[in-house]
mmCIF file of C-alpha atoms and ligand atoms in Angstrom:
data_model
loop_
_atom_site.group_PDB
_atom_site.id
_atom_site.type_symbol
_atom_site.label_atom_id
_atom_site.label_comp_id
_atom_site.label_asym_id
_atom_site.label_seq_id
_atom_site.Cartn_x
_atom_site.Cartn_y
_atom_site.Cartn_z
ATOM 1 C CA MET A 25 0.000 0.000 0.000
ATOM 2 C CA ASN A 26 1.621 3.265 -1.093
ATOM 3 C CA SER A 27 0.289 6.819 -1.301
ATOM 4 C CA SER A 28 2.780 8.043 -3.893
ATOM 5 C CA PRO A 29 2.772 9.624 -6.394
ATOM 6 C CA ALA A 30 0.817 12.419 -4.714
ATOM 7 C CA GLY A 31 -2.781 12.826 -5.717
ATOM 8 C CA VAL A 32 -3.343 9.427 -7.333
ATOM 9 C CA ARG A 33 -5.499 8.068 -4.497
ATOM 10 C CA PRO A 34 -8.121 10.547 -3.333
ATOM 11 C CA ILE A 35 -8.439 11.191 0.383
ATOM 12 C CA ALA A 36 -12.019 11.629 1.615
ATOM 13 C CA ILE A 37 -12.165 13.725 4.775
ATOM 14 C CA ILE A 38 -15.380 12.668 6.492
ATOM 15 C CA GLY A 39 -16.713 15.528 8.603
ATOM 16 C CA GLY A 40 -14.188 17.649 6.744
ATOM 17 C CA THR A 41 -16.045 20.939 7.182
ATOM 18 C CA GLY A 42 -14.742 21.472 10.732
ATOM 19 C CA PRO A 43 -11.386 22.980 11.707
ATOM 20 C CA ALA A 44 -9.504 19.665 11.870
ATOM 21 C CA GLY A 45 -10.792 18.455 8.491
ATOM 22 C CA THR A 46 -10.336 21.720 6.611
ATOM 23 C CA GLY A 47 -6.857 22.121 8.099
ATOM 24 C CA LEU A 48 -5.805 18.688 6.833
ATOM 25 C CA ALA A 49 -7.473 19.387 3.461
ATOM 26 C CA LEU A 50 -5.454 22.592 3.172
ATOM 27 C CA ARG A 51 -2.143 20.943 4.029
ATOM 28 C CA TRP A 52 -2.636 17.836 1.882
ATOM 29 C CA GLY A 53 -4.147 19.840 -0.972
ATOM 30 C CA ARG A 54 -1.015 21.980 -0.966
ATOM 31 C CA ALA A 55 1.072 18.812 -1.080
ATOM 32 C CA GLY A 56 -0.704 17.816 -4.314
ATOM 33 C CA GLU A 57 -3.104 15.262 -2.842
ATOM 34 C CA THR A 58 -6.617 14.877 -4.279
ATOM 35 C CA ILE A 59 -9.042 15.760 -1.494
ATOM 36 C CA ILE A 60 -12.779 15.198 -1.150
ATOM 37 C CA ILE A 61 -14.277 17.095 1.766
ATOM 38 C CA GLY A 62 -17.264 15.214 3.188
ATOM 39 C CA SER A 63 -20.201 16.615 5.094
ATOM 40 C CA ARG A 64 -23.716 15.589 6.103
ATOM 41 C CA ASP A 65 -24.730 18.398 3.768
ATOM 42 C CA GLU A 66 -23.405 18.415 0.190
ATOM 43 C CA GLN A 67 -23.649 22.186 -0.137
ATOM 44 C CA ARG A 68 -21.665 22.720 3.072
ATOM 45 C CA ALA A 69 -19.000 20.340 1.752
ATOM 46 C CA GLN A 70 -18.760 22.253 -1.508
ATOM 47 C CA GLN A 71 -18.498 25.584 0.306
ATOM 48 C CA ALA A 72 -15.685 24.237 2.484
ATOM 49 C CA ALA A 73 -13.914 22.830 -0.591
ATOM 50 C CA ALA A 74 -14.214 26.190 -2.385
ATOM 51 C CA ALA A 75 -12.690 27.971 0.615
ATOM 52 C CA VAL A 76 -9.753 25.532 0.688
ATOM 53 C CA ARG A 77 -9.254 25.837 -3.088
ATOM 54 C CA GLN A 78 -9.141 29.601 -2.739
ATOM 55 C CA ARG A 79 -6.363 29.292 -0.152
ATOM 56 C CA ILE A 80 -4.300 26.864 -2.253
ATOM 57 C CA GLY A 81 -4.714 28.304 -5.750
ATOM 58 C CA PRO A 82 -5.650 26.987 -9.170
ATOM 59 C CA GLN A 83 -3.588 23.796 -8.873
ATOM 60 C CA ALA A 84 -5.776 22.578 -5.975
ATOM 61 C CA ASN A 85 -7.658 19.342 -6.462
ATOM 62 C CA VAL A 86 -10.224 19.712 -3.684
ATOM 63 C CA SER A 87 -13.926 18.946 -4.051
ATOM 64 C CA GLY A 88 -16.886 18.536 -1.710
ATOM 65 C CA MET A 89 -19.483 15.757 -1.405
ATOM 66 C CA GLU A 90 -22.019 14.368 1.027
ATOM 67 C CA ASN A 91 -20.218 11.975 3.403
ATOM 68 C CA SER A 92 -21.421 8.671 1.922
ATOM 69 C CA ALA A 93 -20.632 9.795 -1.645
ATOM 70 C CA ALA A 94 -17.190 10.916 -0.465
ATOM 71 C CA CYS A 95 -16.725 7.551 1.215
ATOM 72 C CA ALA A 96 -17.651 5.642 -1.942
ATOM 73 C CA ALA A 97 -15.275 7.738 -4.055
ATOM 74 C CA ALA A 98 -12.118 7.092 -2.006
ATOM 75 C CA ASP A 99 -10.337 4.293 -0.181
ATOM 76 C CA ILE A 100 -8.449 6.554 2.211
ATOM 77 C CA LEU A 101 -11.017 7.907 4.656
ATOM 78 C CA MET A 102 -9.895 10.535 7.166
ATOM 79 C CA LEU A 103 -12.442 10.775 9.979
ATOM 80 C CA THR A 104 -12.692 14.183 11.673
ATOM 81 C CA VAL A 105 -16.003 14.227 13.543
ATOM 82 C CA PRO A 106 -16.818 14.783 17.218
ATOM 83 C CA PHE A 107 -16.855 11.607 19.321
ATOM 84 C CA GLU A 108 -20.577 11.957 19.953
ATOM 85 C CA GLY A 109 -21.248 11.551 16.215
ATOM 86 C CA GLN A 110 -18.574 8.956 15.422
ATOM 87 C CA ALA A 111 -20.431 5.666 16.016
ATOM 88 C CA ALA A 112 -23.693 6.608 14.299
ATOM 89 C CA LEU A 113 -21.842 8.040 11.318
ATOM 90 C CA LEU A 114 -19.651 4.954 10.877
ATOM 91 C CA LYS A 115 -22.735 2.711 10.997
ATOM 92 C CA GLU A 116 -24.334 4.866 8.316
ATOM 93 C CA LEU A 117 -21.215 4.871 6.128
ATOM 94 C CA LYS A 118 -20.356 1.172 6.504
ATOM 95 C CA PRO A 119 -22.191 0.095 3.298
ATOM 96 C CA ALA A 120 -20.306 2.743 1.297
ATOM 97 C CA MET A 121 -16.860 1.543 2.435
ATOM 98 C CA THR A 122 -14.992 -0.622 -0.046
ATOM 99 C CA ALA A 123 -12.845 -3.600 0.984
ATOM 100 C CA GLY A 124 -9.217 -2.626 1.444
ATOM 101 C CA SER A 125 -10.060 0.955 2.485
ATOM 102 C CA ILE A 126 -8.366 2.537 5.436
ATOM 103 C CA VAL A 127 -10.039 4.747 7.996
ATOM 104 C CA ILE A 128 -7.678 7.214 9.663
ATOM 105 C CA ASP A 129 -9.378 8.252 12.872
ATOM 106 C CA ALA A 130 -8.549 11.497 14.707
ATOM 107 C CA THR A 131 -11.497 11.326 17.076
ATOM 108 C CA VAL A 132 -10.877 12.334 20.677
ATOM 109 C CA PRO A 133 -13.590 11.323 23.159
ATOM 110 C CA LEU A 134 -13.681 14.700 24.900
ATOM 111 C CA ALA A 135 -16.089 15.073 27.793
ATOM 112 C CA SER A 136 -17.257 18.362 26.269
ATOM 113 C CA GLY A 137 -19.355 16.253 23.911
ATOM 114 C CA VAL A 138 -21.685 15.444 26.804
ATOM 115 C CA GLY A 139 -21.489 18.785 28.601
ATOM 116 C CA GLY A 140 -18.257 18.115 30.497
ATOM 117 C CA ARG A 141 -14.830 19.713 30.236
ATOM 118 C CA ALA A 142 -12.775 19.648 27.040
ATOM 119 C CA SER A 143 -9.741 18.945 29.220
ATOM 120 C CA ARG A 144 -11.252 15.592 30.258
ATOM 121 C CA THR A 145 -12.125 12.478 28.300
ATOM 122 C CA LEU A 146 -14.949 9.988 28.427
ATOM 123 C CA GLY A 147 -14.387 6.300 29.088
ATOM 124 C CA VAL A 148 -14.877 4.263 25.927
ATOM 125 C CA TRP A 149 -15.794 0.598 26.440
ATOM 126 C CA GLN A 150 -13.491 -0.573 23.624
ATOM 127 C CA GLY A 151 -10.547 1.369 25.099
ATOM 128 C CA SER A 152 -10.452 4.303 22.679
ATOM 129 C CA ALA A 153 -12.471 6.046 19.998
ATOM 130 C CA ALA A 154 -10.240 4.424 17.377
ATOM 131 C CA GLN A 155 -10.934 0.944 18.754
ATOM 132 C CA GLN A 156 -14.640 1.745 18.736
ATOM 133 C CA ALA A 157 -14.244 2.719 15.065
ATOM 134 C CA ALA A 158 -12.487 -0.589 14.346
ATOM 135 C CA GLU A 159 -15.522 -2.453 15.705
ATOM 136 C CA LEU A 160 -17.888 -0.549 13.445
ATOM 137 C CA VAL A 161 -16.188 -0.695 10.038
ATOM 138 C CA PRO A 162 -16.310 -3.753 7.731
ATOM 139 C CA LYS A 163 -13.685 -6.351 8.646
ATOM 140 C CA GLU A 164 -11.819 -5.751 5.361
ATOM 141 C CA VAL A 165 -11.263 -2.106 6.362
ATOM 142 C CA SER A 166 -8.236 -1.138 8.476
ATOM 143 C CA VAL A 167 -8.344 1.552 11.129
ATOM 144 C CA VAL A 168 -5.410 3.815 11.911
ATOM 145 C CA ALA A 169 -5.357 6.309 14.786
ATOM 146 C CA ALA A 170 -3.492 9.548 14.015
ATOM 147 C CA PHE A 171 -3.506 13.364 14.101
ATOM 148 C CA HIS A 172 -5.042 13.641 17.601
ATOM 149 C CA ASN A 173 -2.307 15.931 18.898
ATOM 150 C CA VAL A 174 -2.168 18.382 15.986
ATOM 151 C CA SER A 175 -3.766 21.783 16.523
ATOM 152 C CA ALA A 176 -6.377 22.608 13.879
ATOM 153 C CA ASP A 177 -5.638 26.300 14.452
ATOM 154 C CA LEU A 178 -2.049 25.708 13.371
ATOM 155 C CA LEU A 179 -3.049 23.479 10.459
ATOM 156 C CA ALA A 180 -5.045 26.446 9.169
ATOM 157 C CA THR A 181 -1.956 28.661 8.942
ATOM 158 C CA ASP A 182 0.726 28.844 6.270
ATOM 159 C CA ALA A 183 3.567 28.107 8.709
ATOM 160 C CA PRO A 184 5.340 24.775 9.231
ATOM 161 C CA LEU A 185 4.059 22.897 12.277
ATOM 162 C CA ASP A 186 6.197 22.092 15.299
ATOM 163 C CA CYS A 187 4.528 18.789 16.099
ATOM 164 C CA ASP A 188 4.886 15.027 15.851
ATOM 165 C CA VAL A 189 2.066 12.689 14.820
ATOM 166 C CA ILE A 190 1.879 9.333 16.581
ATOM 167 C CA VAL A 191 0.338 6.677 14.354
ATOM 168 C CA CYS A 192 -1.221 3.538 15.839
ATOM 169 C CA SER A 193 -2.673 0.615 13.900
ATOM 170 C CA ASP A 194 -2.836 -3.172 13.750
ATOM 171 C CA ASP A 195 -2.245 -2.938 9.982
ATOM 172 C CA PRO A 196 1.420 -2.052 9.271
ATOM 173 C CA ASP A 197 0.770 -1.081 5.631
ATOM 174 C CA ALA A 198 -2.084 1.261 6.556
ATOM 175 C CA ALA A 199 0.081 2.767 9.298
ATOM 176 C CA GLN A 200 2.943 3.333 6.862
ATOM 177 C CA LEU A 201 0.647 5.054 4.371
ATOM 178 C CA THR A 202 -0.657 7.280 7.164
ATOM 179 C CA ARG A 203 2.886 8.168 8.260
ATOM 180 C CA GLU A 204 3.685 9.117 4.666
ATOM 181 C CA LEU A 205 0.632 11.386 4.560
ATOM 182 C CA ALA A 206 1.482 12.963 7.926
ATOM 183 C CA ALA A 207 5.036 13.670 6.789
ATOM 184 C CA LYS A 208 3.649 15.657 3.842
ATOM 185 C CA ILE A 209 2.638 18.372 6.312
ATOM 186 C CA PRO A 210 5.623 20.714 6.702
ATOM 187 C CA GLY A 211 7.219 20.405 10.134
ATOM 188 C CA VAL A 212 5.416 17.190 11.043
ATOM 189 C CA ARG A 213 7.343 14.045 11.874
ATOM 190 C CA ALA A 214 5.347 10.825 11.968
ATOM 191 C CA LEU A 215 6.140 8.038 14.409
ATOM 192 C CA ASP A 216 5.062 4.432 14.703
ATOM 193 C CA GLY A 217 3.014 4.351 17.904
ATOM 194 C CA GLY A 218 2.439 0.597 17.769
ATOM 195 C CA LYS A 219 -0.870 -1.212 17.885
ATOM 196 C CA LEU A 220 -4.287 0.387 17.704
ATOM 197 C CA GLU A 221 -4.772 -0.249 21.446
ATOM 198 C CA ASN A 222 -2.197 2.523 22.067
ATOM 199 C CA ALA A 223 -4.667 5.021 20.597
ATOM 200 C CA ARG A 224 -6.137 5.264 24.086
ATOM 201 C CA ILE A 225 -2.935 6.934 25.276
ATOM 202 C CA VAL A 226 -2.634 9.255 22.282
ATOM 203 C CA GLU A 227 -6.287 10.334 22.570
ATOM 204 C CA GLN A 228 -5.788 11.136 26.272
ATOM 205 C CA ILE A 229 -2.802 13.372 25.486
ATOM 206 C CA THR A 230 -5.133 15.663 23.539
ATOM 207 C CA ALA A 231 -7.192 16.374 26.648
ATOM 208 C CA LEU A 232 -3.975 17.305 28.445
ATOM 209 C CA LEU A 233 -3.025 19.625 25.563
ATOM 210 C CA VAL A 234 -6.482 21.218 25.588
ATOM 211 C CA GLY A 235 -6.052 22.023 29.296
ATOM 212 C CA MET A 236 -2.625 23.546 28.602
ATOM 213 C CA ASN A 237 -4.066 25.594 25.754
ATOM 214 C CA ILE A 238 -6.759 26.945 28.064
ATOM 215 C CA ARG A 239 -4.258 27.798 30.824
ATOM 216 C CA HIS A 240 -1.585 29.309 28.597
ATOM 217 C CA LYS A 241 -3.692 30.506 25.657
ATOM 218 C CA GLY A 242 -1.666 28.514 23.129
ATOM 219 C CA HIS A 243 -1.760 25.754 20.539
ATOM 220 C CA ALA A 244 0.203 22.948 22.154
ATOM 221 C CA GLY A 245 1.578 19.998 20.243
ATOM 222 C CA ILE A 246 4.006 17.218 21.106
ATOM 223 C CA ARG A 247 7.541 16.221 20.113
ATOM 224 C CA ILE A 248 8.984 12.785 20.858
ATOM 225 C CA THR A 249 12.744 12.931 21.356
ATOM 226 C CA GLY A 250 15.576 10.467 21.766
ATOM 227 C CA LEU A 251 14.755 7.962 19.019
ATOM 228 C CA PRO A 252 17.135 7.179 16.141
ATOM 229 C CA PRO A 253 16.520 9.158 12.914
ATOM 230 C CA SER A 254 15.017 6.065 11.282
ATOM 231 C CA ALA A 255 12.078 6.282 13.717
ATOM 232 C CA TYR A 256 10.938 9.614 12.297
ATOM 233 C CA ARG A 257 9.496 10.234 8.874
HETATM 234 N N1 NAP B 310 -9.886 20.851 16.455
HETATM 235 C C1 NAP B 310 -8.696 20.342 16.761
HETATM 236 O O1 NAP B 310 -7.703 21.085 17.010
HETATM 237 C C2 NAP B 310 -8.504 18.865 16.794
HETATM 238 C C3 NAP B 310 -7.224 18.345 16.867
HETATM 239 C C4 NAP B 310 -7.053 16.972 16.882
HETATM 240 C C5 NAP B 310 -8.155 16.128 16.845
HETATM 241 N N2 NAP B 310 -9.404 16.659 16.797
HETATM 242 C C6 NAP B 310 -10.535 15.738 16.762
HETATM 243 O O2 NAP B 310 -10.975 15.702 15.412
HETATM 244 C C7 NAP B 310 -12.389 15.638 15.385
HETATM 245 C C8 NAP B 310 -12.913 16.850 14.607
HETATM 246 O O3 NAP B 310 -12.520 18.042 15.240
HETATM 247 P P1 NAP B 310 -13.166 19.430 14.823
HETATM 248 O O4 NAP B 310 -12.674 20.427 15.795
HETATM 249 O O5 NAP B 310 -12.990 19.668 13.361
HETATM 250 O O6 NAP B 310 -14.695 19.079 15.135
HETATM 251 P P2 NAP B 310 -16.092 19.807 14.813
HETATM 252 O O7 NAP B 310 -15.842 21.110 14.152
HETATM 253 O O8 NAP B 310 -16.895 19.814 16.060
HETATM 254 O O9 NAP B 310 -16.764 18.789 13.813
HETATM 255 C C9 NAP B 310 -16.251 18.505 12.542
HETATM 256 C C10 NAP B 310 -17.402 18.237 11.587
HETATM 257 O O10 NAP B 310 -18.087 17.058 11.974
HETATM 258 C C11 NAP B 310 -19.431 17.123 11.524
HETATM 259 N N3 NAP B 310 -20.313 16.719 12.622
HETATM 260 C C12 NAP B 310 -20.569 17.407 13.764
HETATM 261 N N4 NAP B 310 -21.398 16.705 14.572
HETATM 262 C C13 NAP B 310 -21.667 15.559 13.904
HETATM 263 C C14 NAP B 310 -22.479 14.433 14.191
HETATM 264 N N5 NAP B 310 -23.168 14.333 15.335
HETATM 265 N N6 NAP B 310 -22.533 13.444 13.279
HETATM 266 C C15 NAP B 310 -21.845 13.524 12.115
HETATM 267 N N7 NAP B 310 -21.067 14.573 11.775
HETATM 268 C C16 NAP B 310 -20.970 15.562 12.664
HETATM 269 C C17 NAP B 310 -19.689 18.570 11.117
HETATM 270 O O11 NAP B 310 -19.726 18.602 9.702
HETATM 271 P P3 NAP B 310 -21.112 18.710 8.882
HETATM 272 O O12 NAP B 310 -22.086 19.431 9.746
HETATM 273 O O13 NAP B 310 -20.694 19.522 7.695
HETATM 274 O O14 NAP B 310 -21.501 17.312 8.571
HETATM 275 C C18 NAP B 310 -18.472 19.318 11.596
HETATM 276 O O15 NAP B 310 -18.095 20.397 10.761
HETATM 277 C C19 NAP B 310 -12.870 15.588 16.839
HETATM 278 O O16 NAP B 310 -13.094 14.265 17.231
HETATM 279 C C20 NAP B 310 -11.714 16.198 17.596
HETATM 280 O O17 NAP B 310 -11.645 15.707 18.921
HETATM 281 C C21 NAP B 310 -9.592 17.993 16.746
#
């Protein structure tokens, strides 16, 4: 499984109208990837795609579709929806997912989804939002957890990021493809975070970062140090 050359395999960003999805669309669109922004509302998706195209310029290959159409048109599915919508949406999209697709899940089960604090998380029976996703997709679809610790505010800028992306999956090929995509964002280093069960740790870090952002009025990210150069890409 290989993502290169850029743009050959479209990336559908499900729930791509929010800050996380549009930020990734902007960065990957700039890197030459073909992006389909998904939304529950086709018109909203097209508006978001037009805004991203305007930022990138005429070379941008960014379109907008309703989520299930976006899902059917791509085999790399980036999921950027709030935790409270994740399970129902995946159940709805399951019939549109083709065998061999990968779902890259950035969902953080923040307590704010049920009226709690954004600096706290909810317990998820499966262990993490990503593991919940893995239960809900067809068995021929791989789930990768990634991008939880990247600030959408910073993705929306033109500057390189100062952030690492930890990638967790039980499918090594899907994880490698995701690391390649992460490394296309300037300043981002992607690291193998091991099995999907480790997503529970990575998701929790986001709640910690949210608390720091509130206290210090910033856009915190993480850097992992001390590994040999071969660990970073
Ligand atoms: N924001 C960040 O800095 C950041 C960083 C890392 C990870 N994350 C995680 O990434 C995910 C998306 O973050 P975000 O800030 O972009 O979220 P968001 O703005 O709250 O939601 C993203 C999009 O999801 C769709 N959506 C909302 N509620 C839904 C529901 N109940 N069912 C289906 N779709 C729904 C909406 O699109 P439509 O209305 O157009 O369908 C919305 O624009 C979250 O799980 C978040 O924890 C966020």
